[in-house]
Coordinates of C-alpha atoms in Angstrom, one line a residue:
H1 CA 87.2 105.2 76.5
D2 CA 85.2 107.1 73.9
K3 CA 88.0 109.2 72.3
S4 CA 85.5 111.6 70.8
Q5 CA 84.5 112.7 74.4
F6 CA 87.5 111.9 76.6
I7 CA 91.2 112.5 76.5
T8 CA 93.0 110.0 78.6
N9 CA 96.3 110.9 80.2
I10 CA 98.1 108.2 82.2
Y11 CA 100.8 109.0 84.8
S12 CA 103.2 106.5 86.2
V13 CA 105.3 107.1 89.3
S14 CA 106.7 103.5 89.7
S15 CA 108.1 102.5 86.3
S16 CA 110.0 103.5 83.3
K17 CA 110.2 102.4 79.7
T18 CA 113.0 100.0 80.5
D19 CA 111.0 97.9 83.0
D20 CA 107.5 98.1 81.6
G21 CA 105.8 94.7 81.0
P22 CA 103.4 93.9 78.2
E23 CA 100.4 95.1 80.2
V24 CA 101.9 98.6 80.8
Q25 CA 102.9 98.8 77.2
A26 CA 99.3 98.1 76.1
I27 CA 98.0 100.8 78.5
R28 CA 100.6 103.2 77.2
E29 CA 99.7 102.6 73.6
S30 CA 96.0 103.0 74.2
S31 CA 96.3 106.3 76.1
D32 CA 96.4 109.7 74.5
Q33 CA 99.4 110.6 76.6
F34 CA 101.6 108.5 78.9
T35 CA 103.9 110.4 81.3
Y36 CA 106.6 109.0 83.6
L37 CA 107.0 111.0 86.8
S38 CA 110.2 110.2 88.7
P39 CA 110.0 110.3 92.5
S40 CA 113.8 110.4 92.6
S41 CA 113.9 113.8 90.8
M42 CA 110.5 115.3 91.6
S43 CA 108.6 116.0 94.8
P44 CA 104.9 115.0 95.1
M45 CA 104.0 118.7 94.7
E46 CA 106.1 119.0 91.6
M47 CA 104.5 115.9 90.1
Y48 CA 101.0 117.3 90.9
Q49 CA 101.9 120.7 89.3
R50 CA 103.2 118.9 86.2
M51 CA 99.8 117.1 85.9
M52 CA 98.0 120.4 86.2
H53 CA 99.7 121.6 83.1
D54 CA 97.5 119.1 81.2
E55 CA 94.3 120.9 82.3
L56 CA 92.7 117.8 83.7
D57 CA 89.0 117.7 84.6
I58 CA 89.2 114.5 86.6
L59 CA 92.2 112.8 88.3
V60 CA 91.7 109.1 89.2
D61 CA 93.9 107.7 91.9
L62 CA 94.4 103.9 91.4
C63 CA 96.3 103.4 94.6
G64 CA 94.6 105.0 97.6
Y65 CA 96.4 103.8 100.7
A66 CA 97.7 100.7 98.9
G67 CA 101.1 100.5 97.2
T68 CA 103.3 103.5 97.3
S69 CA 102.5 106.4 99.6
I70 CA 103.7 108.8 96.9
V71 CA 100.4 108.7 95.1
S72 CA 98.5 109.8 98.2
E73 CA 101.0 112.6 98.8
I74 CA 100.5 113.8 95.2
M75 CA 96.7 113.8 95.6
A76 CA 97.1 115.8 98.9
S77 CA 99.0 118.5 97.1
R78 CA 95.7 120.0 96.0
C79 CA 95.0 120.9 99.6
R80 CA 98.1 122.9 100.0
L81 CA 97.7 124.7 96.7
R82 CA 94.2 125.7 97.6
Q83 CA 95.3 127.1 100.9
D84 CA 98.2 129.0 99.2
Q85 CA 95.9 130.7 96.7
G86 CA 93.2 131.7 99.3
N87 CA 90.6 134.1 98.0
D88 CA 92.6 135.0 94.9
P89 CA 90.0 135.9 92.2
M90 CA 92.4 134.4 89.6
K91 CA 92.7 131.2 91.5
Q92 CA 93.7 128.0 89.8
R93 CA 91.0 125.5 88.8
F94 CA 91.6 122.0 90.1
P95 CA 90.4 118.6 88.8
K96 CA 87.9 116.4 90.7
H97 CA 89.8 113.7 92.6
V98 CA 88.5 110.1 92.3
S99 CA 89.7 107.1 94.3
Y100 CA 89.2 103.8 92.5
M101 CA 90.2 100.1 92.8
G102 CA 93.5 100.2 94.6
F103 CA 92.2 100.6 98.2
P104 CA 89.1 98.5 99.1
G105 CA 87.6 101.0 101.6
S106 CA 86.9 104.6 102.3
V107 CA 89.7 107.1 101.7
G108 CA 88.4 108.9 104.8
S109 CA 88.9 112.4 103.4
T110 CA 86.9 115.0 101.5
R111 CA 89.8 117.3 101.2
V112 CA 92.1 115.0 99.3
W113 CA 89.5 112.9 97.4
D114 CA 86.1 113.9 96.2
Y115 CA 84.6 110.6 95.1
S116 CA 85.1 106.9 95.4
V117 CA 83.7 104.4 92.9
F118 CA 81.8 101.4 94.3
D119 CA 78.4 99.6 94.0
K120 CA 75.4 99.1 96.2
T121 CA 76.4 95.6 97.3
V122 CA 79.9 96.5 98.6
V123 CA 78.6 99.8 100.2
P124 CA 74.9 99.7 100.8
P125 CA 73.4 103.2 100.5
E126 CA 70.7 102.5 103.2
E127 CA 71.6 104.3 106.4
K128 CA 69.9 101.6 108.5
Y129 CA 73.0 99.4 107.8
G130 CA 75.3 102.1 108.9
I131 CA 78.0 101.3 106.4
R132 CA 77.5 104.4 104.2
N133 CA 78.1 106.6 107.3
H134 CA 81.8 105.5 107.3
Y135 CA 82.4 107.0 103.9
P136 CA 82.8 110.8 104.2
E137 CA 83.6 111.2 100.5
A138 CA 80.8 111.2 97.8
L139 CA 80.3 107.8 96.2
V140 CA 79.7 106.8 92.6
Y141 CA 77.4 103.8 92.6
M142 CA 78.0 101.7 89.5
P143 CA 74.9 99.8 88.3
H144 CA 76.6 96.4 88.6
C145 CA 79.9 95.2 90.2
Y146 CA 82.3 98.1 90.6
F147 CA 85.3 95.8 90.1
V148 CA 86.3 96.1 86.4
N149 CA 88.2 93.3 84.5
S150 CA 89.4 92.6 81.0
H151 CA 89.1 88.8 81.0
R152 CA 87.4 88.7 77.6
T153 CA 90.2 90.3 75.8
V154 CA 93.1 89.1 77.8
I155 CA 92.2 85.4 78.2
G156 CA 90.5 84.9 74.9
G157 CA 89.3 81.5 73.9
R158 CA 90.6 77.9 73.8
G159 CA 93.0 78.7 71.0
D160 CA 95.4 80.4 73.4
G161 CA 95.8 77.3 75.6
I162 CA 94.3 78.8 78.8
L163 CA 90.8 77.5 78.5
L164 CA 90.9 73.7 78.6
A165 CA 89.9 72.2 75.3
N166 CA 88.4 68.9 76.5
E167 CA 88.0 66.4 79.4
E168 CA 91.2 64.6 78.5
E169 CA 93.2 67.8 78.9
R170 CA 91.5 68.4 82.2
I171 CA 92.4 64.9 83.5
S172 CA 96.0 65.3 82.3
L173 CA 96.4 68.6 84.1
R174 CA 94.9 67.2 87.2
A175 CA 97.6 64.5 87.1
E176 CA 100.3 67.1 86.9
Y177 CA 99.0 68.6 90.2
G178 CA 98.5 65.2 92.0
I179 CA 94.7 65.4 91.9
H180 CA 92.6 62.3 91.1
P181 CA 90.6 62.7 87.9
S182 CA 87.3 61.9 89.7
A183 CA 87.9 63.9 92.9
F184 CA 85.6 66.8 93.7
V185 CA 88.0 69.7 94.0
Y186 CA 87.3 72.6 96.3
C187 CA 89.8 75.3 95.4
C188 CA 91.1 78.4 97.2
H189 CA 94.1 80.0 95.6
S190 CA 93.7 83.2 97.4
R191 CA 96.6 84.4 99.5
P192 CA 96.8 82.1 102.5
D193 CA 96.7 85.0 104.9
K194 CA 93.1 85.6 103.8
I195 CA 92.0 82.3 105.3
D196 CA 90.7 82.8 108.8
P197 CA 90.7 79.8 111.3
S198 CA 86.9 79.5 111.6
T199 CA 86.5 79.4 107.9
F200 CA 89.2 76.7 107.5
R201 CA 87.5 74.6 110.2
S202 CA 84.2 74.9 108.3
W203 CA 85.8 73.9 105.1
M204 CA 87.3 70.8 106.7
R205 CA 84.0 69.9 108.3
A206 CA 82.3 70.0 104.9
L207 CA 85.0 67.7 103.4
V208 CA 84.6 65.2 106.1
R209 CA 80.8 65.3 105.8
V210 CA 81.2 64.5 102.1
Q211 CA 83.6 61.6 102.9
I212 CA 81.2 60.2 105.5
Q213 CA 78.2 60.4 103.1
T214 CA 80.1 58.7 100.3
N215 CA 81.9 56.0 102.3
D216 CA 78.9 53.7 102.3
A217 CA 79.7 52.9 98.6
T218 CA 83.5 53.5 98.6
T219 CA 86.4 52.6 100.8
I220 CA 89.0 55.4 100.7
T221 CA 92.6 54.6 101.1
E222 CA 95.3 56.9 102.5
K223 CA 96.5 57.6 99.0
N224 CA 93.1 59.0 97.9
E225 CA 92.5 55.9 95.7
V226 CA 89.4 53.7 95.4
K227 CA 89.5 50.1 96.5
D228 CA 86.0 49.2 95.3
T229 CA 86.5 49.5 91.5
D230 CA 82.8 49.2 90.9
T231 CA 82.3 52.7 92.2
A232 CA 83.7 56.1 91.0
T233 CA 83.8 58.0 94.2
V234 CA 87.1 59.3 95.7
A235 CA 87.9 61.6 98.5
P236 CA 87.2 65.3 97.9
V237 CA 90.2 67.7 97.7
L238 CA 90.9 71.0 99.3
W239 CA 93.3 72.7 96.9
L240 CA 95.2 75.6 98.5
L241 CA 98.0 78.0 97.6
R242 CA 101.2 77.2 99.4
S243 CA 103.0 80.1 101.1
G244 CA 105.8 78.0 102.6
E245 CA 106.7 74.7 104.2
E246 CA 105.7 75.8 107.7
M247 CA 102.2 76.8 106.6
E248 CA 101.6 73.5 104.9
R249 CA 103.1 71.5 107.8
N250 CA 101.0 73.4 110.4
L251 CA 97.7 72.9 108.5
R252 CA 98.4 69.2 107.9
R253 CA 99.2 68.7 111.6
W254 CA 96.1 70.5 112.8
V255 CA 93.8 68.6 110.3
R256 CA 95.3 65.3 111.2
R257 CA 94.7 65.9 114.9
E258 CA 91.2 67.4 114.5
F259 CA 89.8 65.2 111.7
G260 CA 92.1 62.2 111.2
E261 CA 94.6 61.1 108.6
M262 CA 92.1 60.5 105.8
A263 CA 91.1 64.2 106.1
E264 CA 94.7 65.2 105.9
D265 CA 95.0 63.4 102.6
C266 CA 92.3 65.7 101.2
L267 CA 94.8 68.6 101.4
V268 CA 96.7 69.4 98.2
F269 CA 98.9 72.5 97.9
A270 CA 100.0 74.4 94.8
D271 CA 102.9 76.8 94.3
V272 CA 102.5 80.3 93.0
A273 CA 102.4 80.2 89.2
E274 CA 102.7 82.6 86.3
R275 CA 99.3 84.1 85.4
A276 CA 98.6 82.0 82.3
E277 CA 99.3 78.8 84.2
H278 CA 97.3 80.1 87.2
L279 CA 94.3 80.7 85.1
R280 CA 94.7 77.4 83.2
R281 CA 94.9 75.3 86.4
L282 CA 91.9 76.9 87.9
G283 CA 89.9 75.2 85.2
I284 CA 90.5 71.8 86.8
A285 CA 88.7 72.8 90.1
D286 CA 85.0 72.3 90.7
V287 CA 84.2 75.0 93.2
F288 CA 86.1 78.1 94.3
L289 CA 85.8 78.9 98.0
D290 CA 85.7 82.6 98.8
T291 CA 87.4 83.8 102.0
P292 CA 84.9 85.8 104.2
A293 CA 87.5 87.9 106.0
Y294 CA 88.9 89.3 102.8
N295 CA 87.1 88.2 99.6
A296 CA 88.6 87.2 96.3
H297 CA 88.7 90.2 94.0
T298 CA 90.7 89.5 90.8
L299 CA 90.9 85.9 91.7
G300 CA 87.1 85.7 92.0
C301 CA 86.9 87.0 88.4
D302 CA 89.5 84.5 87.4
A303 CA 87.6 81.5 88.8
L304 CA 84.2 82.6 87.4
Y305 CA 85.6 83.3 83.9
M306 CA 87.2 79.8 83.9
G307 CA 83.8 78.4 84.6
V308 CA 84.3 77.6 88.3
P309 CA 81.4 78.5 90.5
M310 CA 82.3 80.4 93.7
I311 CA 80.6 80.2 97.2
S312 CA 80.7 83.4 99.2
L313 CA 79.4 84.6 102.6
L314 CA 77.4 87.8 103.1
R315 CA 76.0 87.9 106.6
Q316 CA 72.8 89.7 107.7
F317 CA 74.0 92.6 109.8
E318 CA 72.5 91.5 113.1
Q319 CA 74.1 88.0 112.9
H320 CA 77.8 88.5 113.5
G321 CA 79.4 88.1 116.8
D322 CA 82.3 86.2 118.4
D323 CA 83.0 82.6 118.9
A324 CA 86.3 82.2 120.7
A325 CA 86.4 78.4 120.2
D326 CA 86.4 78.8 116.4
S327 CA 88.4 82.0 116.2
K328 CA 91.8 80.4 116.3
L329 CA 93.5 77.1 115.5
D330 CA 95.7 75.5 118.1
L331 CA 98.8 74.7 116.2
E332 CA 100.9 73.6 119.2
S333 CA 102.4 70.1 119.0
A334 CA 99.6 67.5 118.8
D335 CA 99.4 64.3 120.8
D336 CA 99.8 61.0 119.0
D337 CA 96.1 60.3 119.4
D338 CA 94.0 62.4 117.1
S339 CA 90.8 64.0 118.5
D340 CA 87.4 63.4 117.0
A341 CA 86.1 66.1 114.7
N342 CA 83.2 68.2 115.5
L343 CA 80.9 67.6 112.6
D344 CA 77.9 69.6 113.8
S345 CA 76.9 71.4 110.6
G346 CA 74.4 73.5 112.5
H347 CA 77.1 75.1 114.6
E348 CA 77.1 78.8 113.6
M349 CA 80.5 80.4 113.5
R350 CA 80.2 84.1 114.1
S351 CA 83.8 85.4 114.3
I352 CA 83.9 86.9 110.8
A353 CA 81.7 89.9 110.0
T354 CA 81.1 91.1 106.5
E355 CA 80.4 94.8 106.9
K356 CA 83.7 95.9 105.5
L357 CA 84.0 96.4 101.8
A358 CA 86.7 93.8 101.3
S359 CA 84.3 91.2 102.7
R360 CA 81.5 92.0 100.3
V361 CA 83.2 91.9 96.8
G362 CA 82.5 88.2 96.3
A363 CA 78.8 88.8 96.6
S364 CA 79.0 91.7 94.2
L365 CA 80.8 89.5 91.6
L366 CA 78.2 86.7 92.0
E367 CA 75.3 89.1 91.6
A368 CA 76.8 90.5 88.4
I369 CA 77.2 87.0 86.9
G370 CA 73.7 85.9 88.0
L371 CA 74.7 83.4 90.7
D372 CA 73.0 85.1 93.7
D373 CA 72.0 81.7 95.0
L374 CA 75.7 81.0 95.9
I375 CA 75.8 83.9 98.4
Y376 CA 75.0 82.5 101.9
P377 CA 74.1 84.5 105.0
D378 CA 76.0 82.3 107.5
M379 CA 78.7 79.7 107.6
A380 CA 76.4 76.9 108.4
K381 CA 74.6 77.4 105.1
Y382 CA 78.0 78.0 103.4
E383 CA 79.2 74.7 104.7
D384 CA 75.9 72.9 103.6
A385 CA 76.4 74.4 100.1
M386 CA 79.9 72.9 99.9
V387 CA 78.5 69.5 100.7
R388 CA 75.6 69.9 98.2
C389 CA 78.0 70.8 95.4
A390 CA 79.8 67.5 95.8
L391 CA 76.8 65.3 96.4
D392 CA 73.9 66.8 94.4
K393 CA 75.3 66.3 90.9
E394 CA 72.1 67.4 89.0
W395 CA 71.8 70.7 91.0
F396 CA 75.5 71.4 90.7
D397 CA 75.6 70.7 86.9
K398 CA 72.8 73.3 86.5
I399 CA 74.9 75.8 88.5
R400 CA 77.9 75.3 86.3
Q401 CA 75.8 75.5 83.1
R402 CA 74.3 78.7 84.2
L403 CA 77.7 80.2 84.8
V404 CA 79.1 79.0 81.4
S405 CA 76.0 80.3 79.5
S406 CA 75.9 83.7 81.2
K407 CA 79.6 84.4 81.1
D408 CA 79.5 86.2 77.7
S409 CA 76.3 88.1 78.3
S410 CA 76.7 89.1 82.0
P411 CA 77.7 92.7 83.0
L412 CA 80.6 91.2 85.0
F413 CA 82.8 90.6 82.0
D414 CA 81.3 93.3 79.7
T415 CA 84.2 95.8 80.0
E416 CA 82.9 98.1 77.3
R417 CA 79.6 98.4 79.1
W418 CA 81.4 99.1 82.4
V419 CA 83.5 101.8 80.8
Q420 CA 80.4 103.5 79.4
N421 CA 78.8 103.5 82.8
L422 CA 81.9 105.0 84.4
E423 CA 82.0 107.7 81.6
A424 CA 78.5 108.7 82.6
A425 CA 79.7 109.2 86.1
F426 CA 82.6 111.3 84.9
R427 CA 80.3 113.5 82.8
K428 CA 78.1 114.0 85.8
M429 CA 81.1 115.1 88.0
V430 CA 82.1 117.7 85.5
E431 CA 78.5 118.9 85.0
L432 CA 78.0 119.4 88.7
D433 CA 81.3 121.3 89.0
L434 CA 81.1 121.4 92.8
D435 CA 83.8 121.7 95.3
G436 CA 84.0 120.9 99.0
G437 CA 82.8 118.1 101.3
N438 CA 79.1 118.1 100.5
L439 CA 79.1 116.6 97.1
P440 CA 76.0 114.4 96.3
D441 CA 76.4 110.7 95.5
I442 CA 76.1 109.7 91.8
V443 CA 73.9 106.8 91.0
V444 CA 74.7 105.5 87.5
S445 CA 72.0 104.1 85.3
D446 CA 73.1 101.1 83.3
H447 CA 74.2 101.8 79.7
S448 CA 73.6 98.3 78.3

């Protein structure tokens, strides 16, 4: 923040100096004041009153309804204090309460929180969509993606070993994860519980379509190797994050039954890794697949910063519905004879809507990085895009080059620009100096 205009106080209710990691240490050192508030020795009201001693203008809640409930209880203390002081002419002045980042949705209250910070993609302001009507609090509309990140400063360049230096390093790392050097890799390292059944079925259909369209030139063995050495085409890979042996076993069994053994060989699973290794290995993927039910947030930023394009779904509002056949996977014991796959790419799966904020973040990230054309209005087009990425090399190379060339100039990774925009919103809040549930939305102009 601009220290000539802002004094930044940070309050922690879940850590102490003895268990802080390097990230918390960096935050502590960059703040004007860092205070530990102990839930074991202070009530939420006592913590809030301690904060009031610092004469705050704005109090930003980074948890909302996520994480510990103590933070919400602290924020709610303002309601009780206001009630206690009634019409006292000497009544205490309270800061504006802002919800940001921690909870991907409305806080549902104008008494506890005054504002939430979003953008026009994740919460469209137009009343005809009806989404804004579900947010009683006033909204701050950031000019670009509301989801801030610090990838430029944290990840750095190739000297830190995270960004892959050359193709040889990429091939070597692929070998470590059991991935063929020439395979086209579709990656989703989001939490497995974000993958809904209809999306997984669409992913597998796309992989089988790619196999079918490349099999004229190449015979694919069960080990994902090429028999015809005159060609360089191998089976595509769906690279997922492993959550346990049962999860992997169930998905392999279902894929084998629905699409056959060759399709099962396309599945590769990775264990959870430390952040540096997680970022580094993302660089060996070709495309990141966003999960429509709950989009990639930080992980979407990770993939894009590592130069991996992301495909995301953002439905038109009148399109969603239900398709019971695609809304669940039958993971009961399969018969020995595998059933044929349904490869109809025109079959529209309507079980996942994208009105909720958590289903719209991927589109916001892509718009901010200038890859709007990777946002698709239905799963049929999403699936077709997966196939095109693998088969249309000229088109896909242009997509990747656009991502690489725009990474350093786009607003998505320009943290300083994002902070300046947020500071403009903070100044407006203080300037308005209004209380109650009828605060106006704040639309921020870009400070580029």
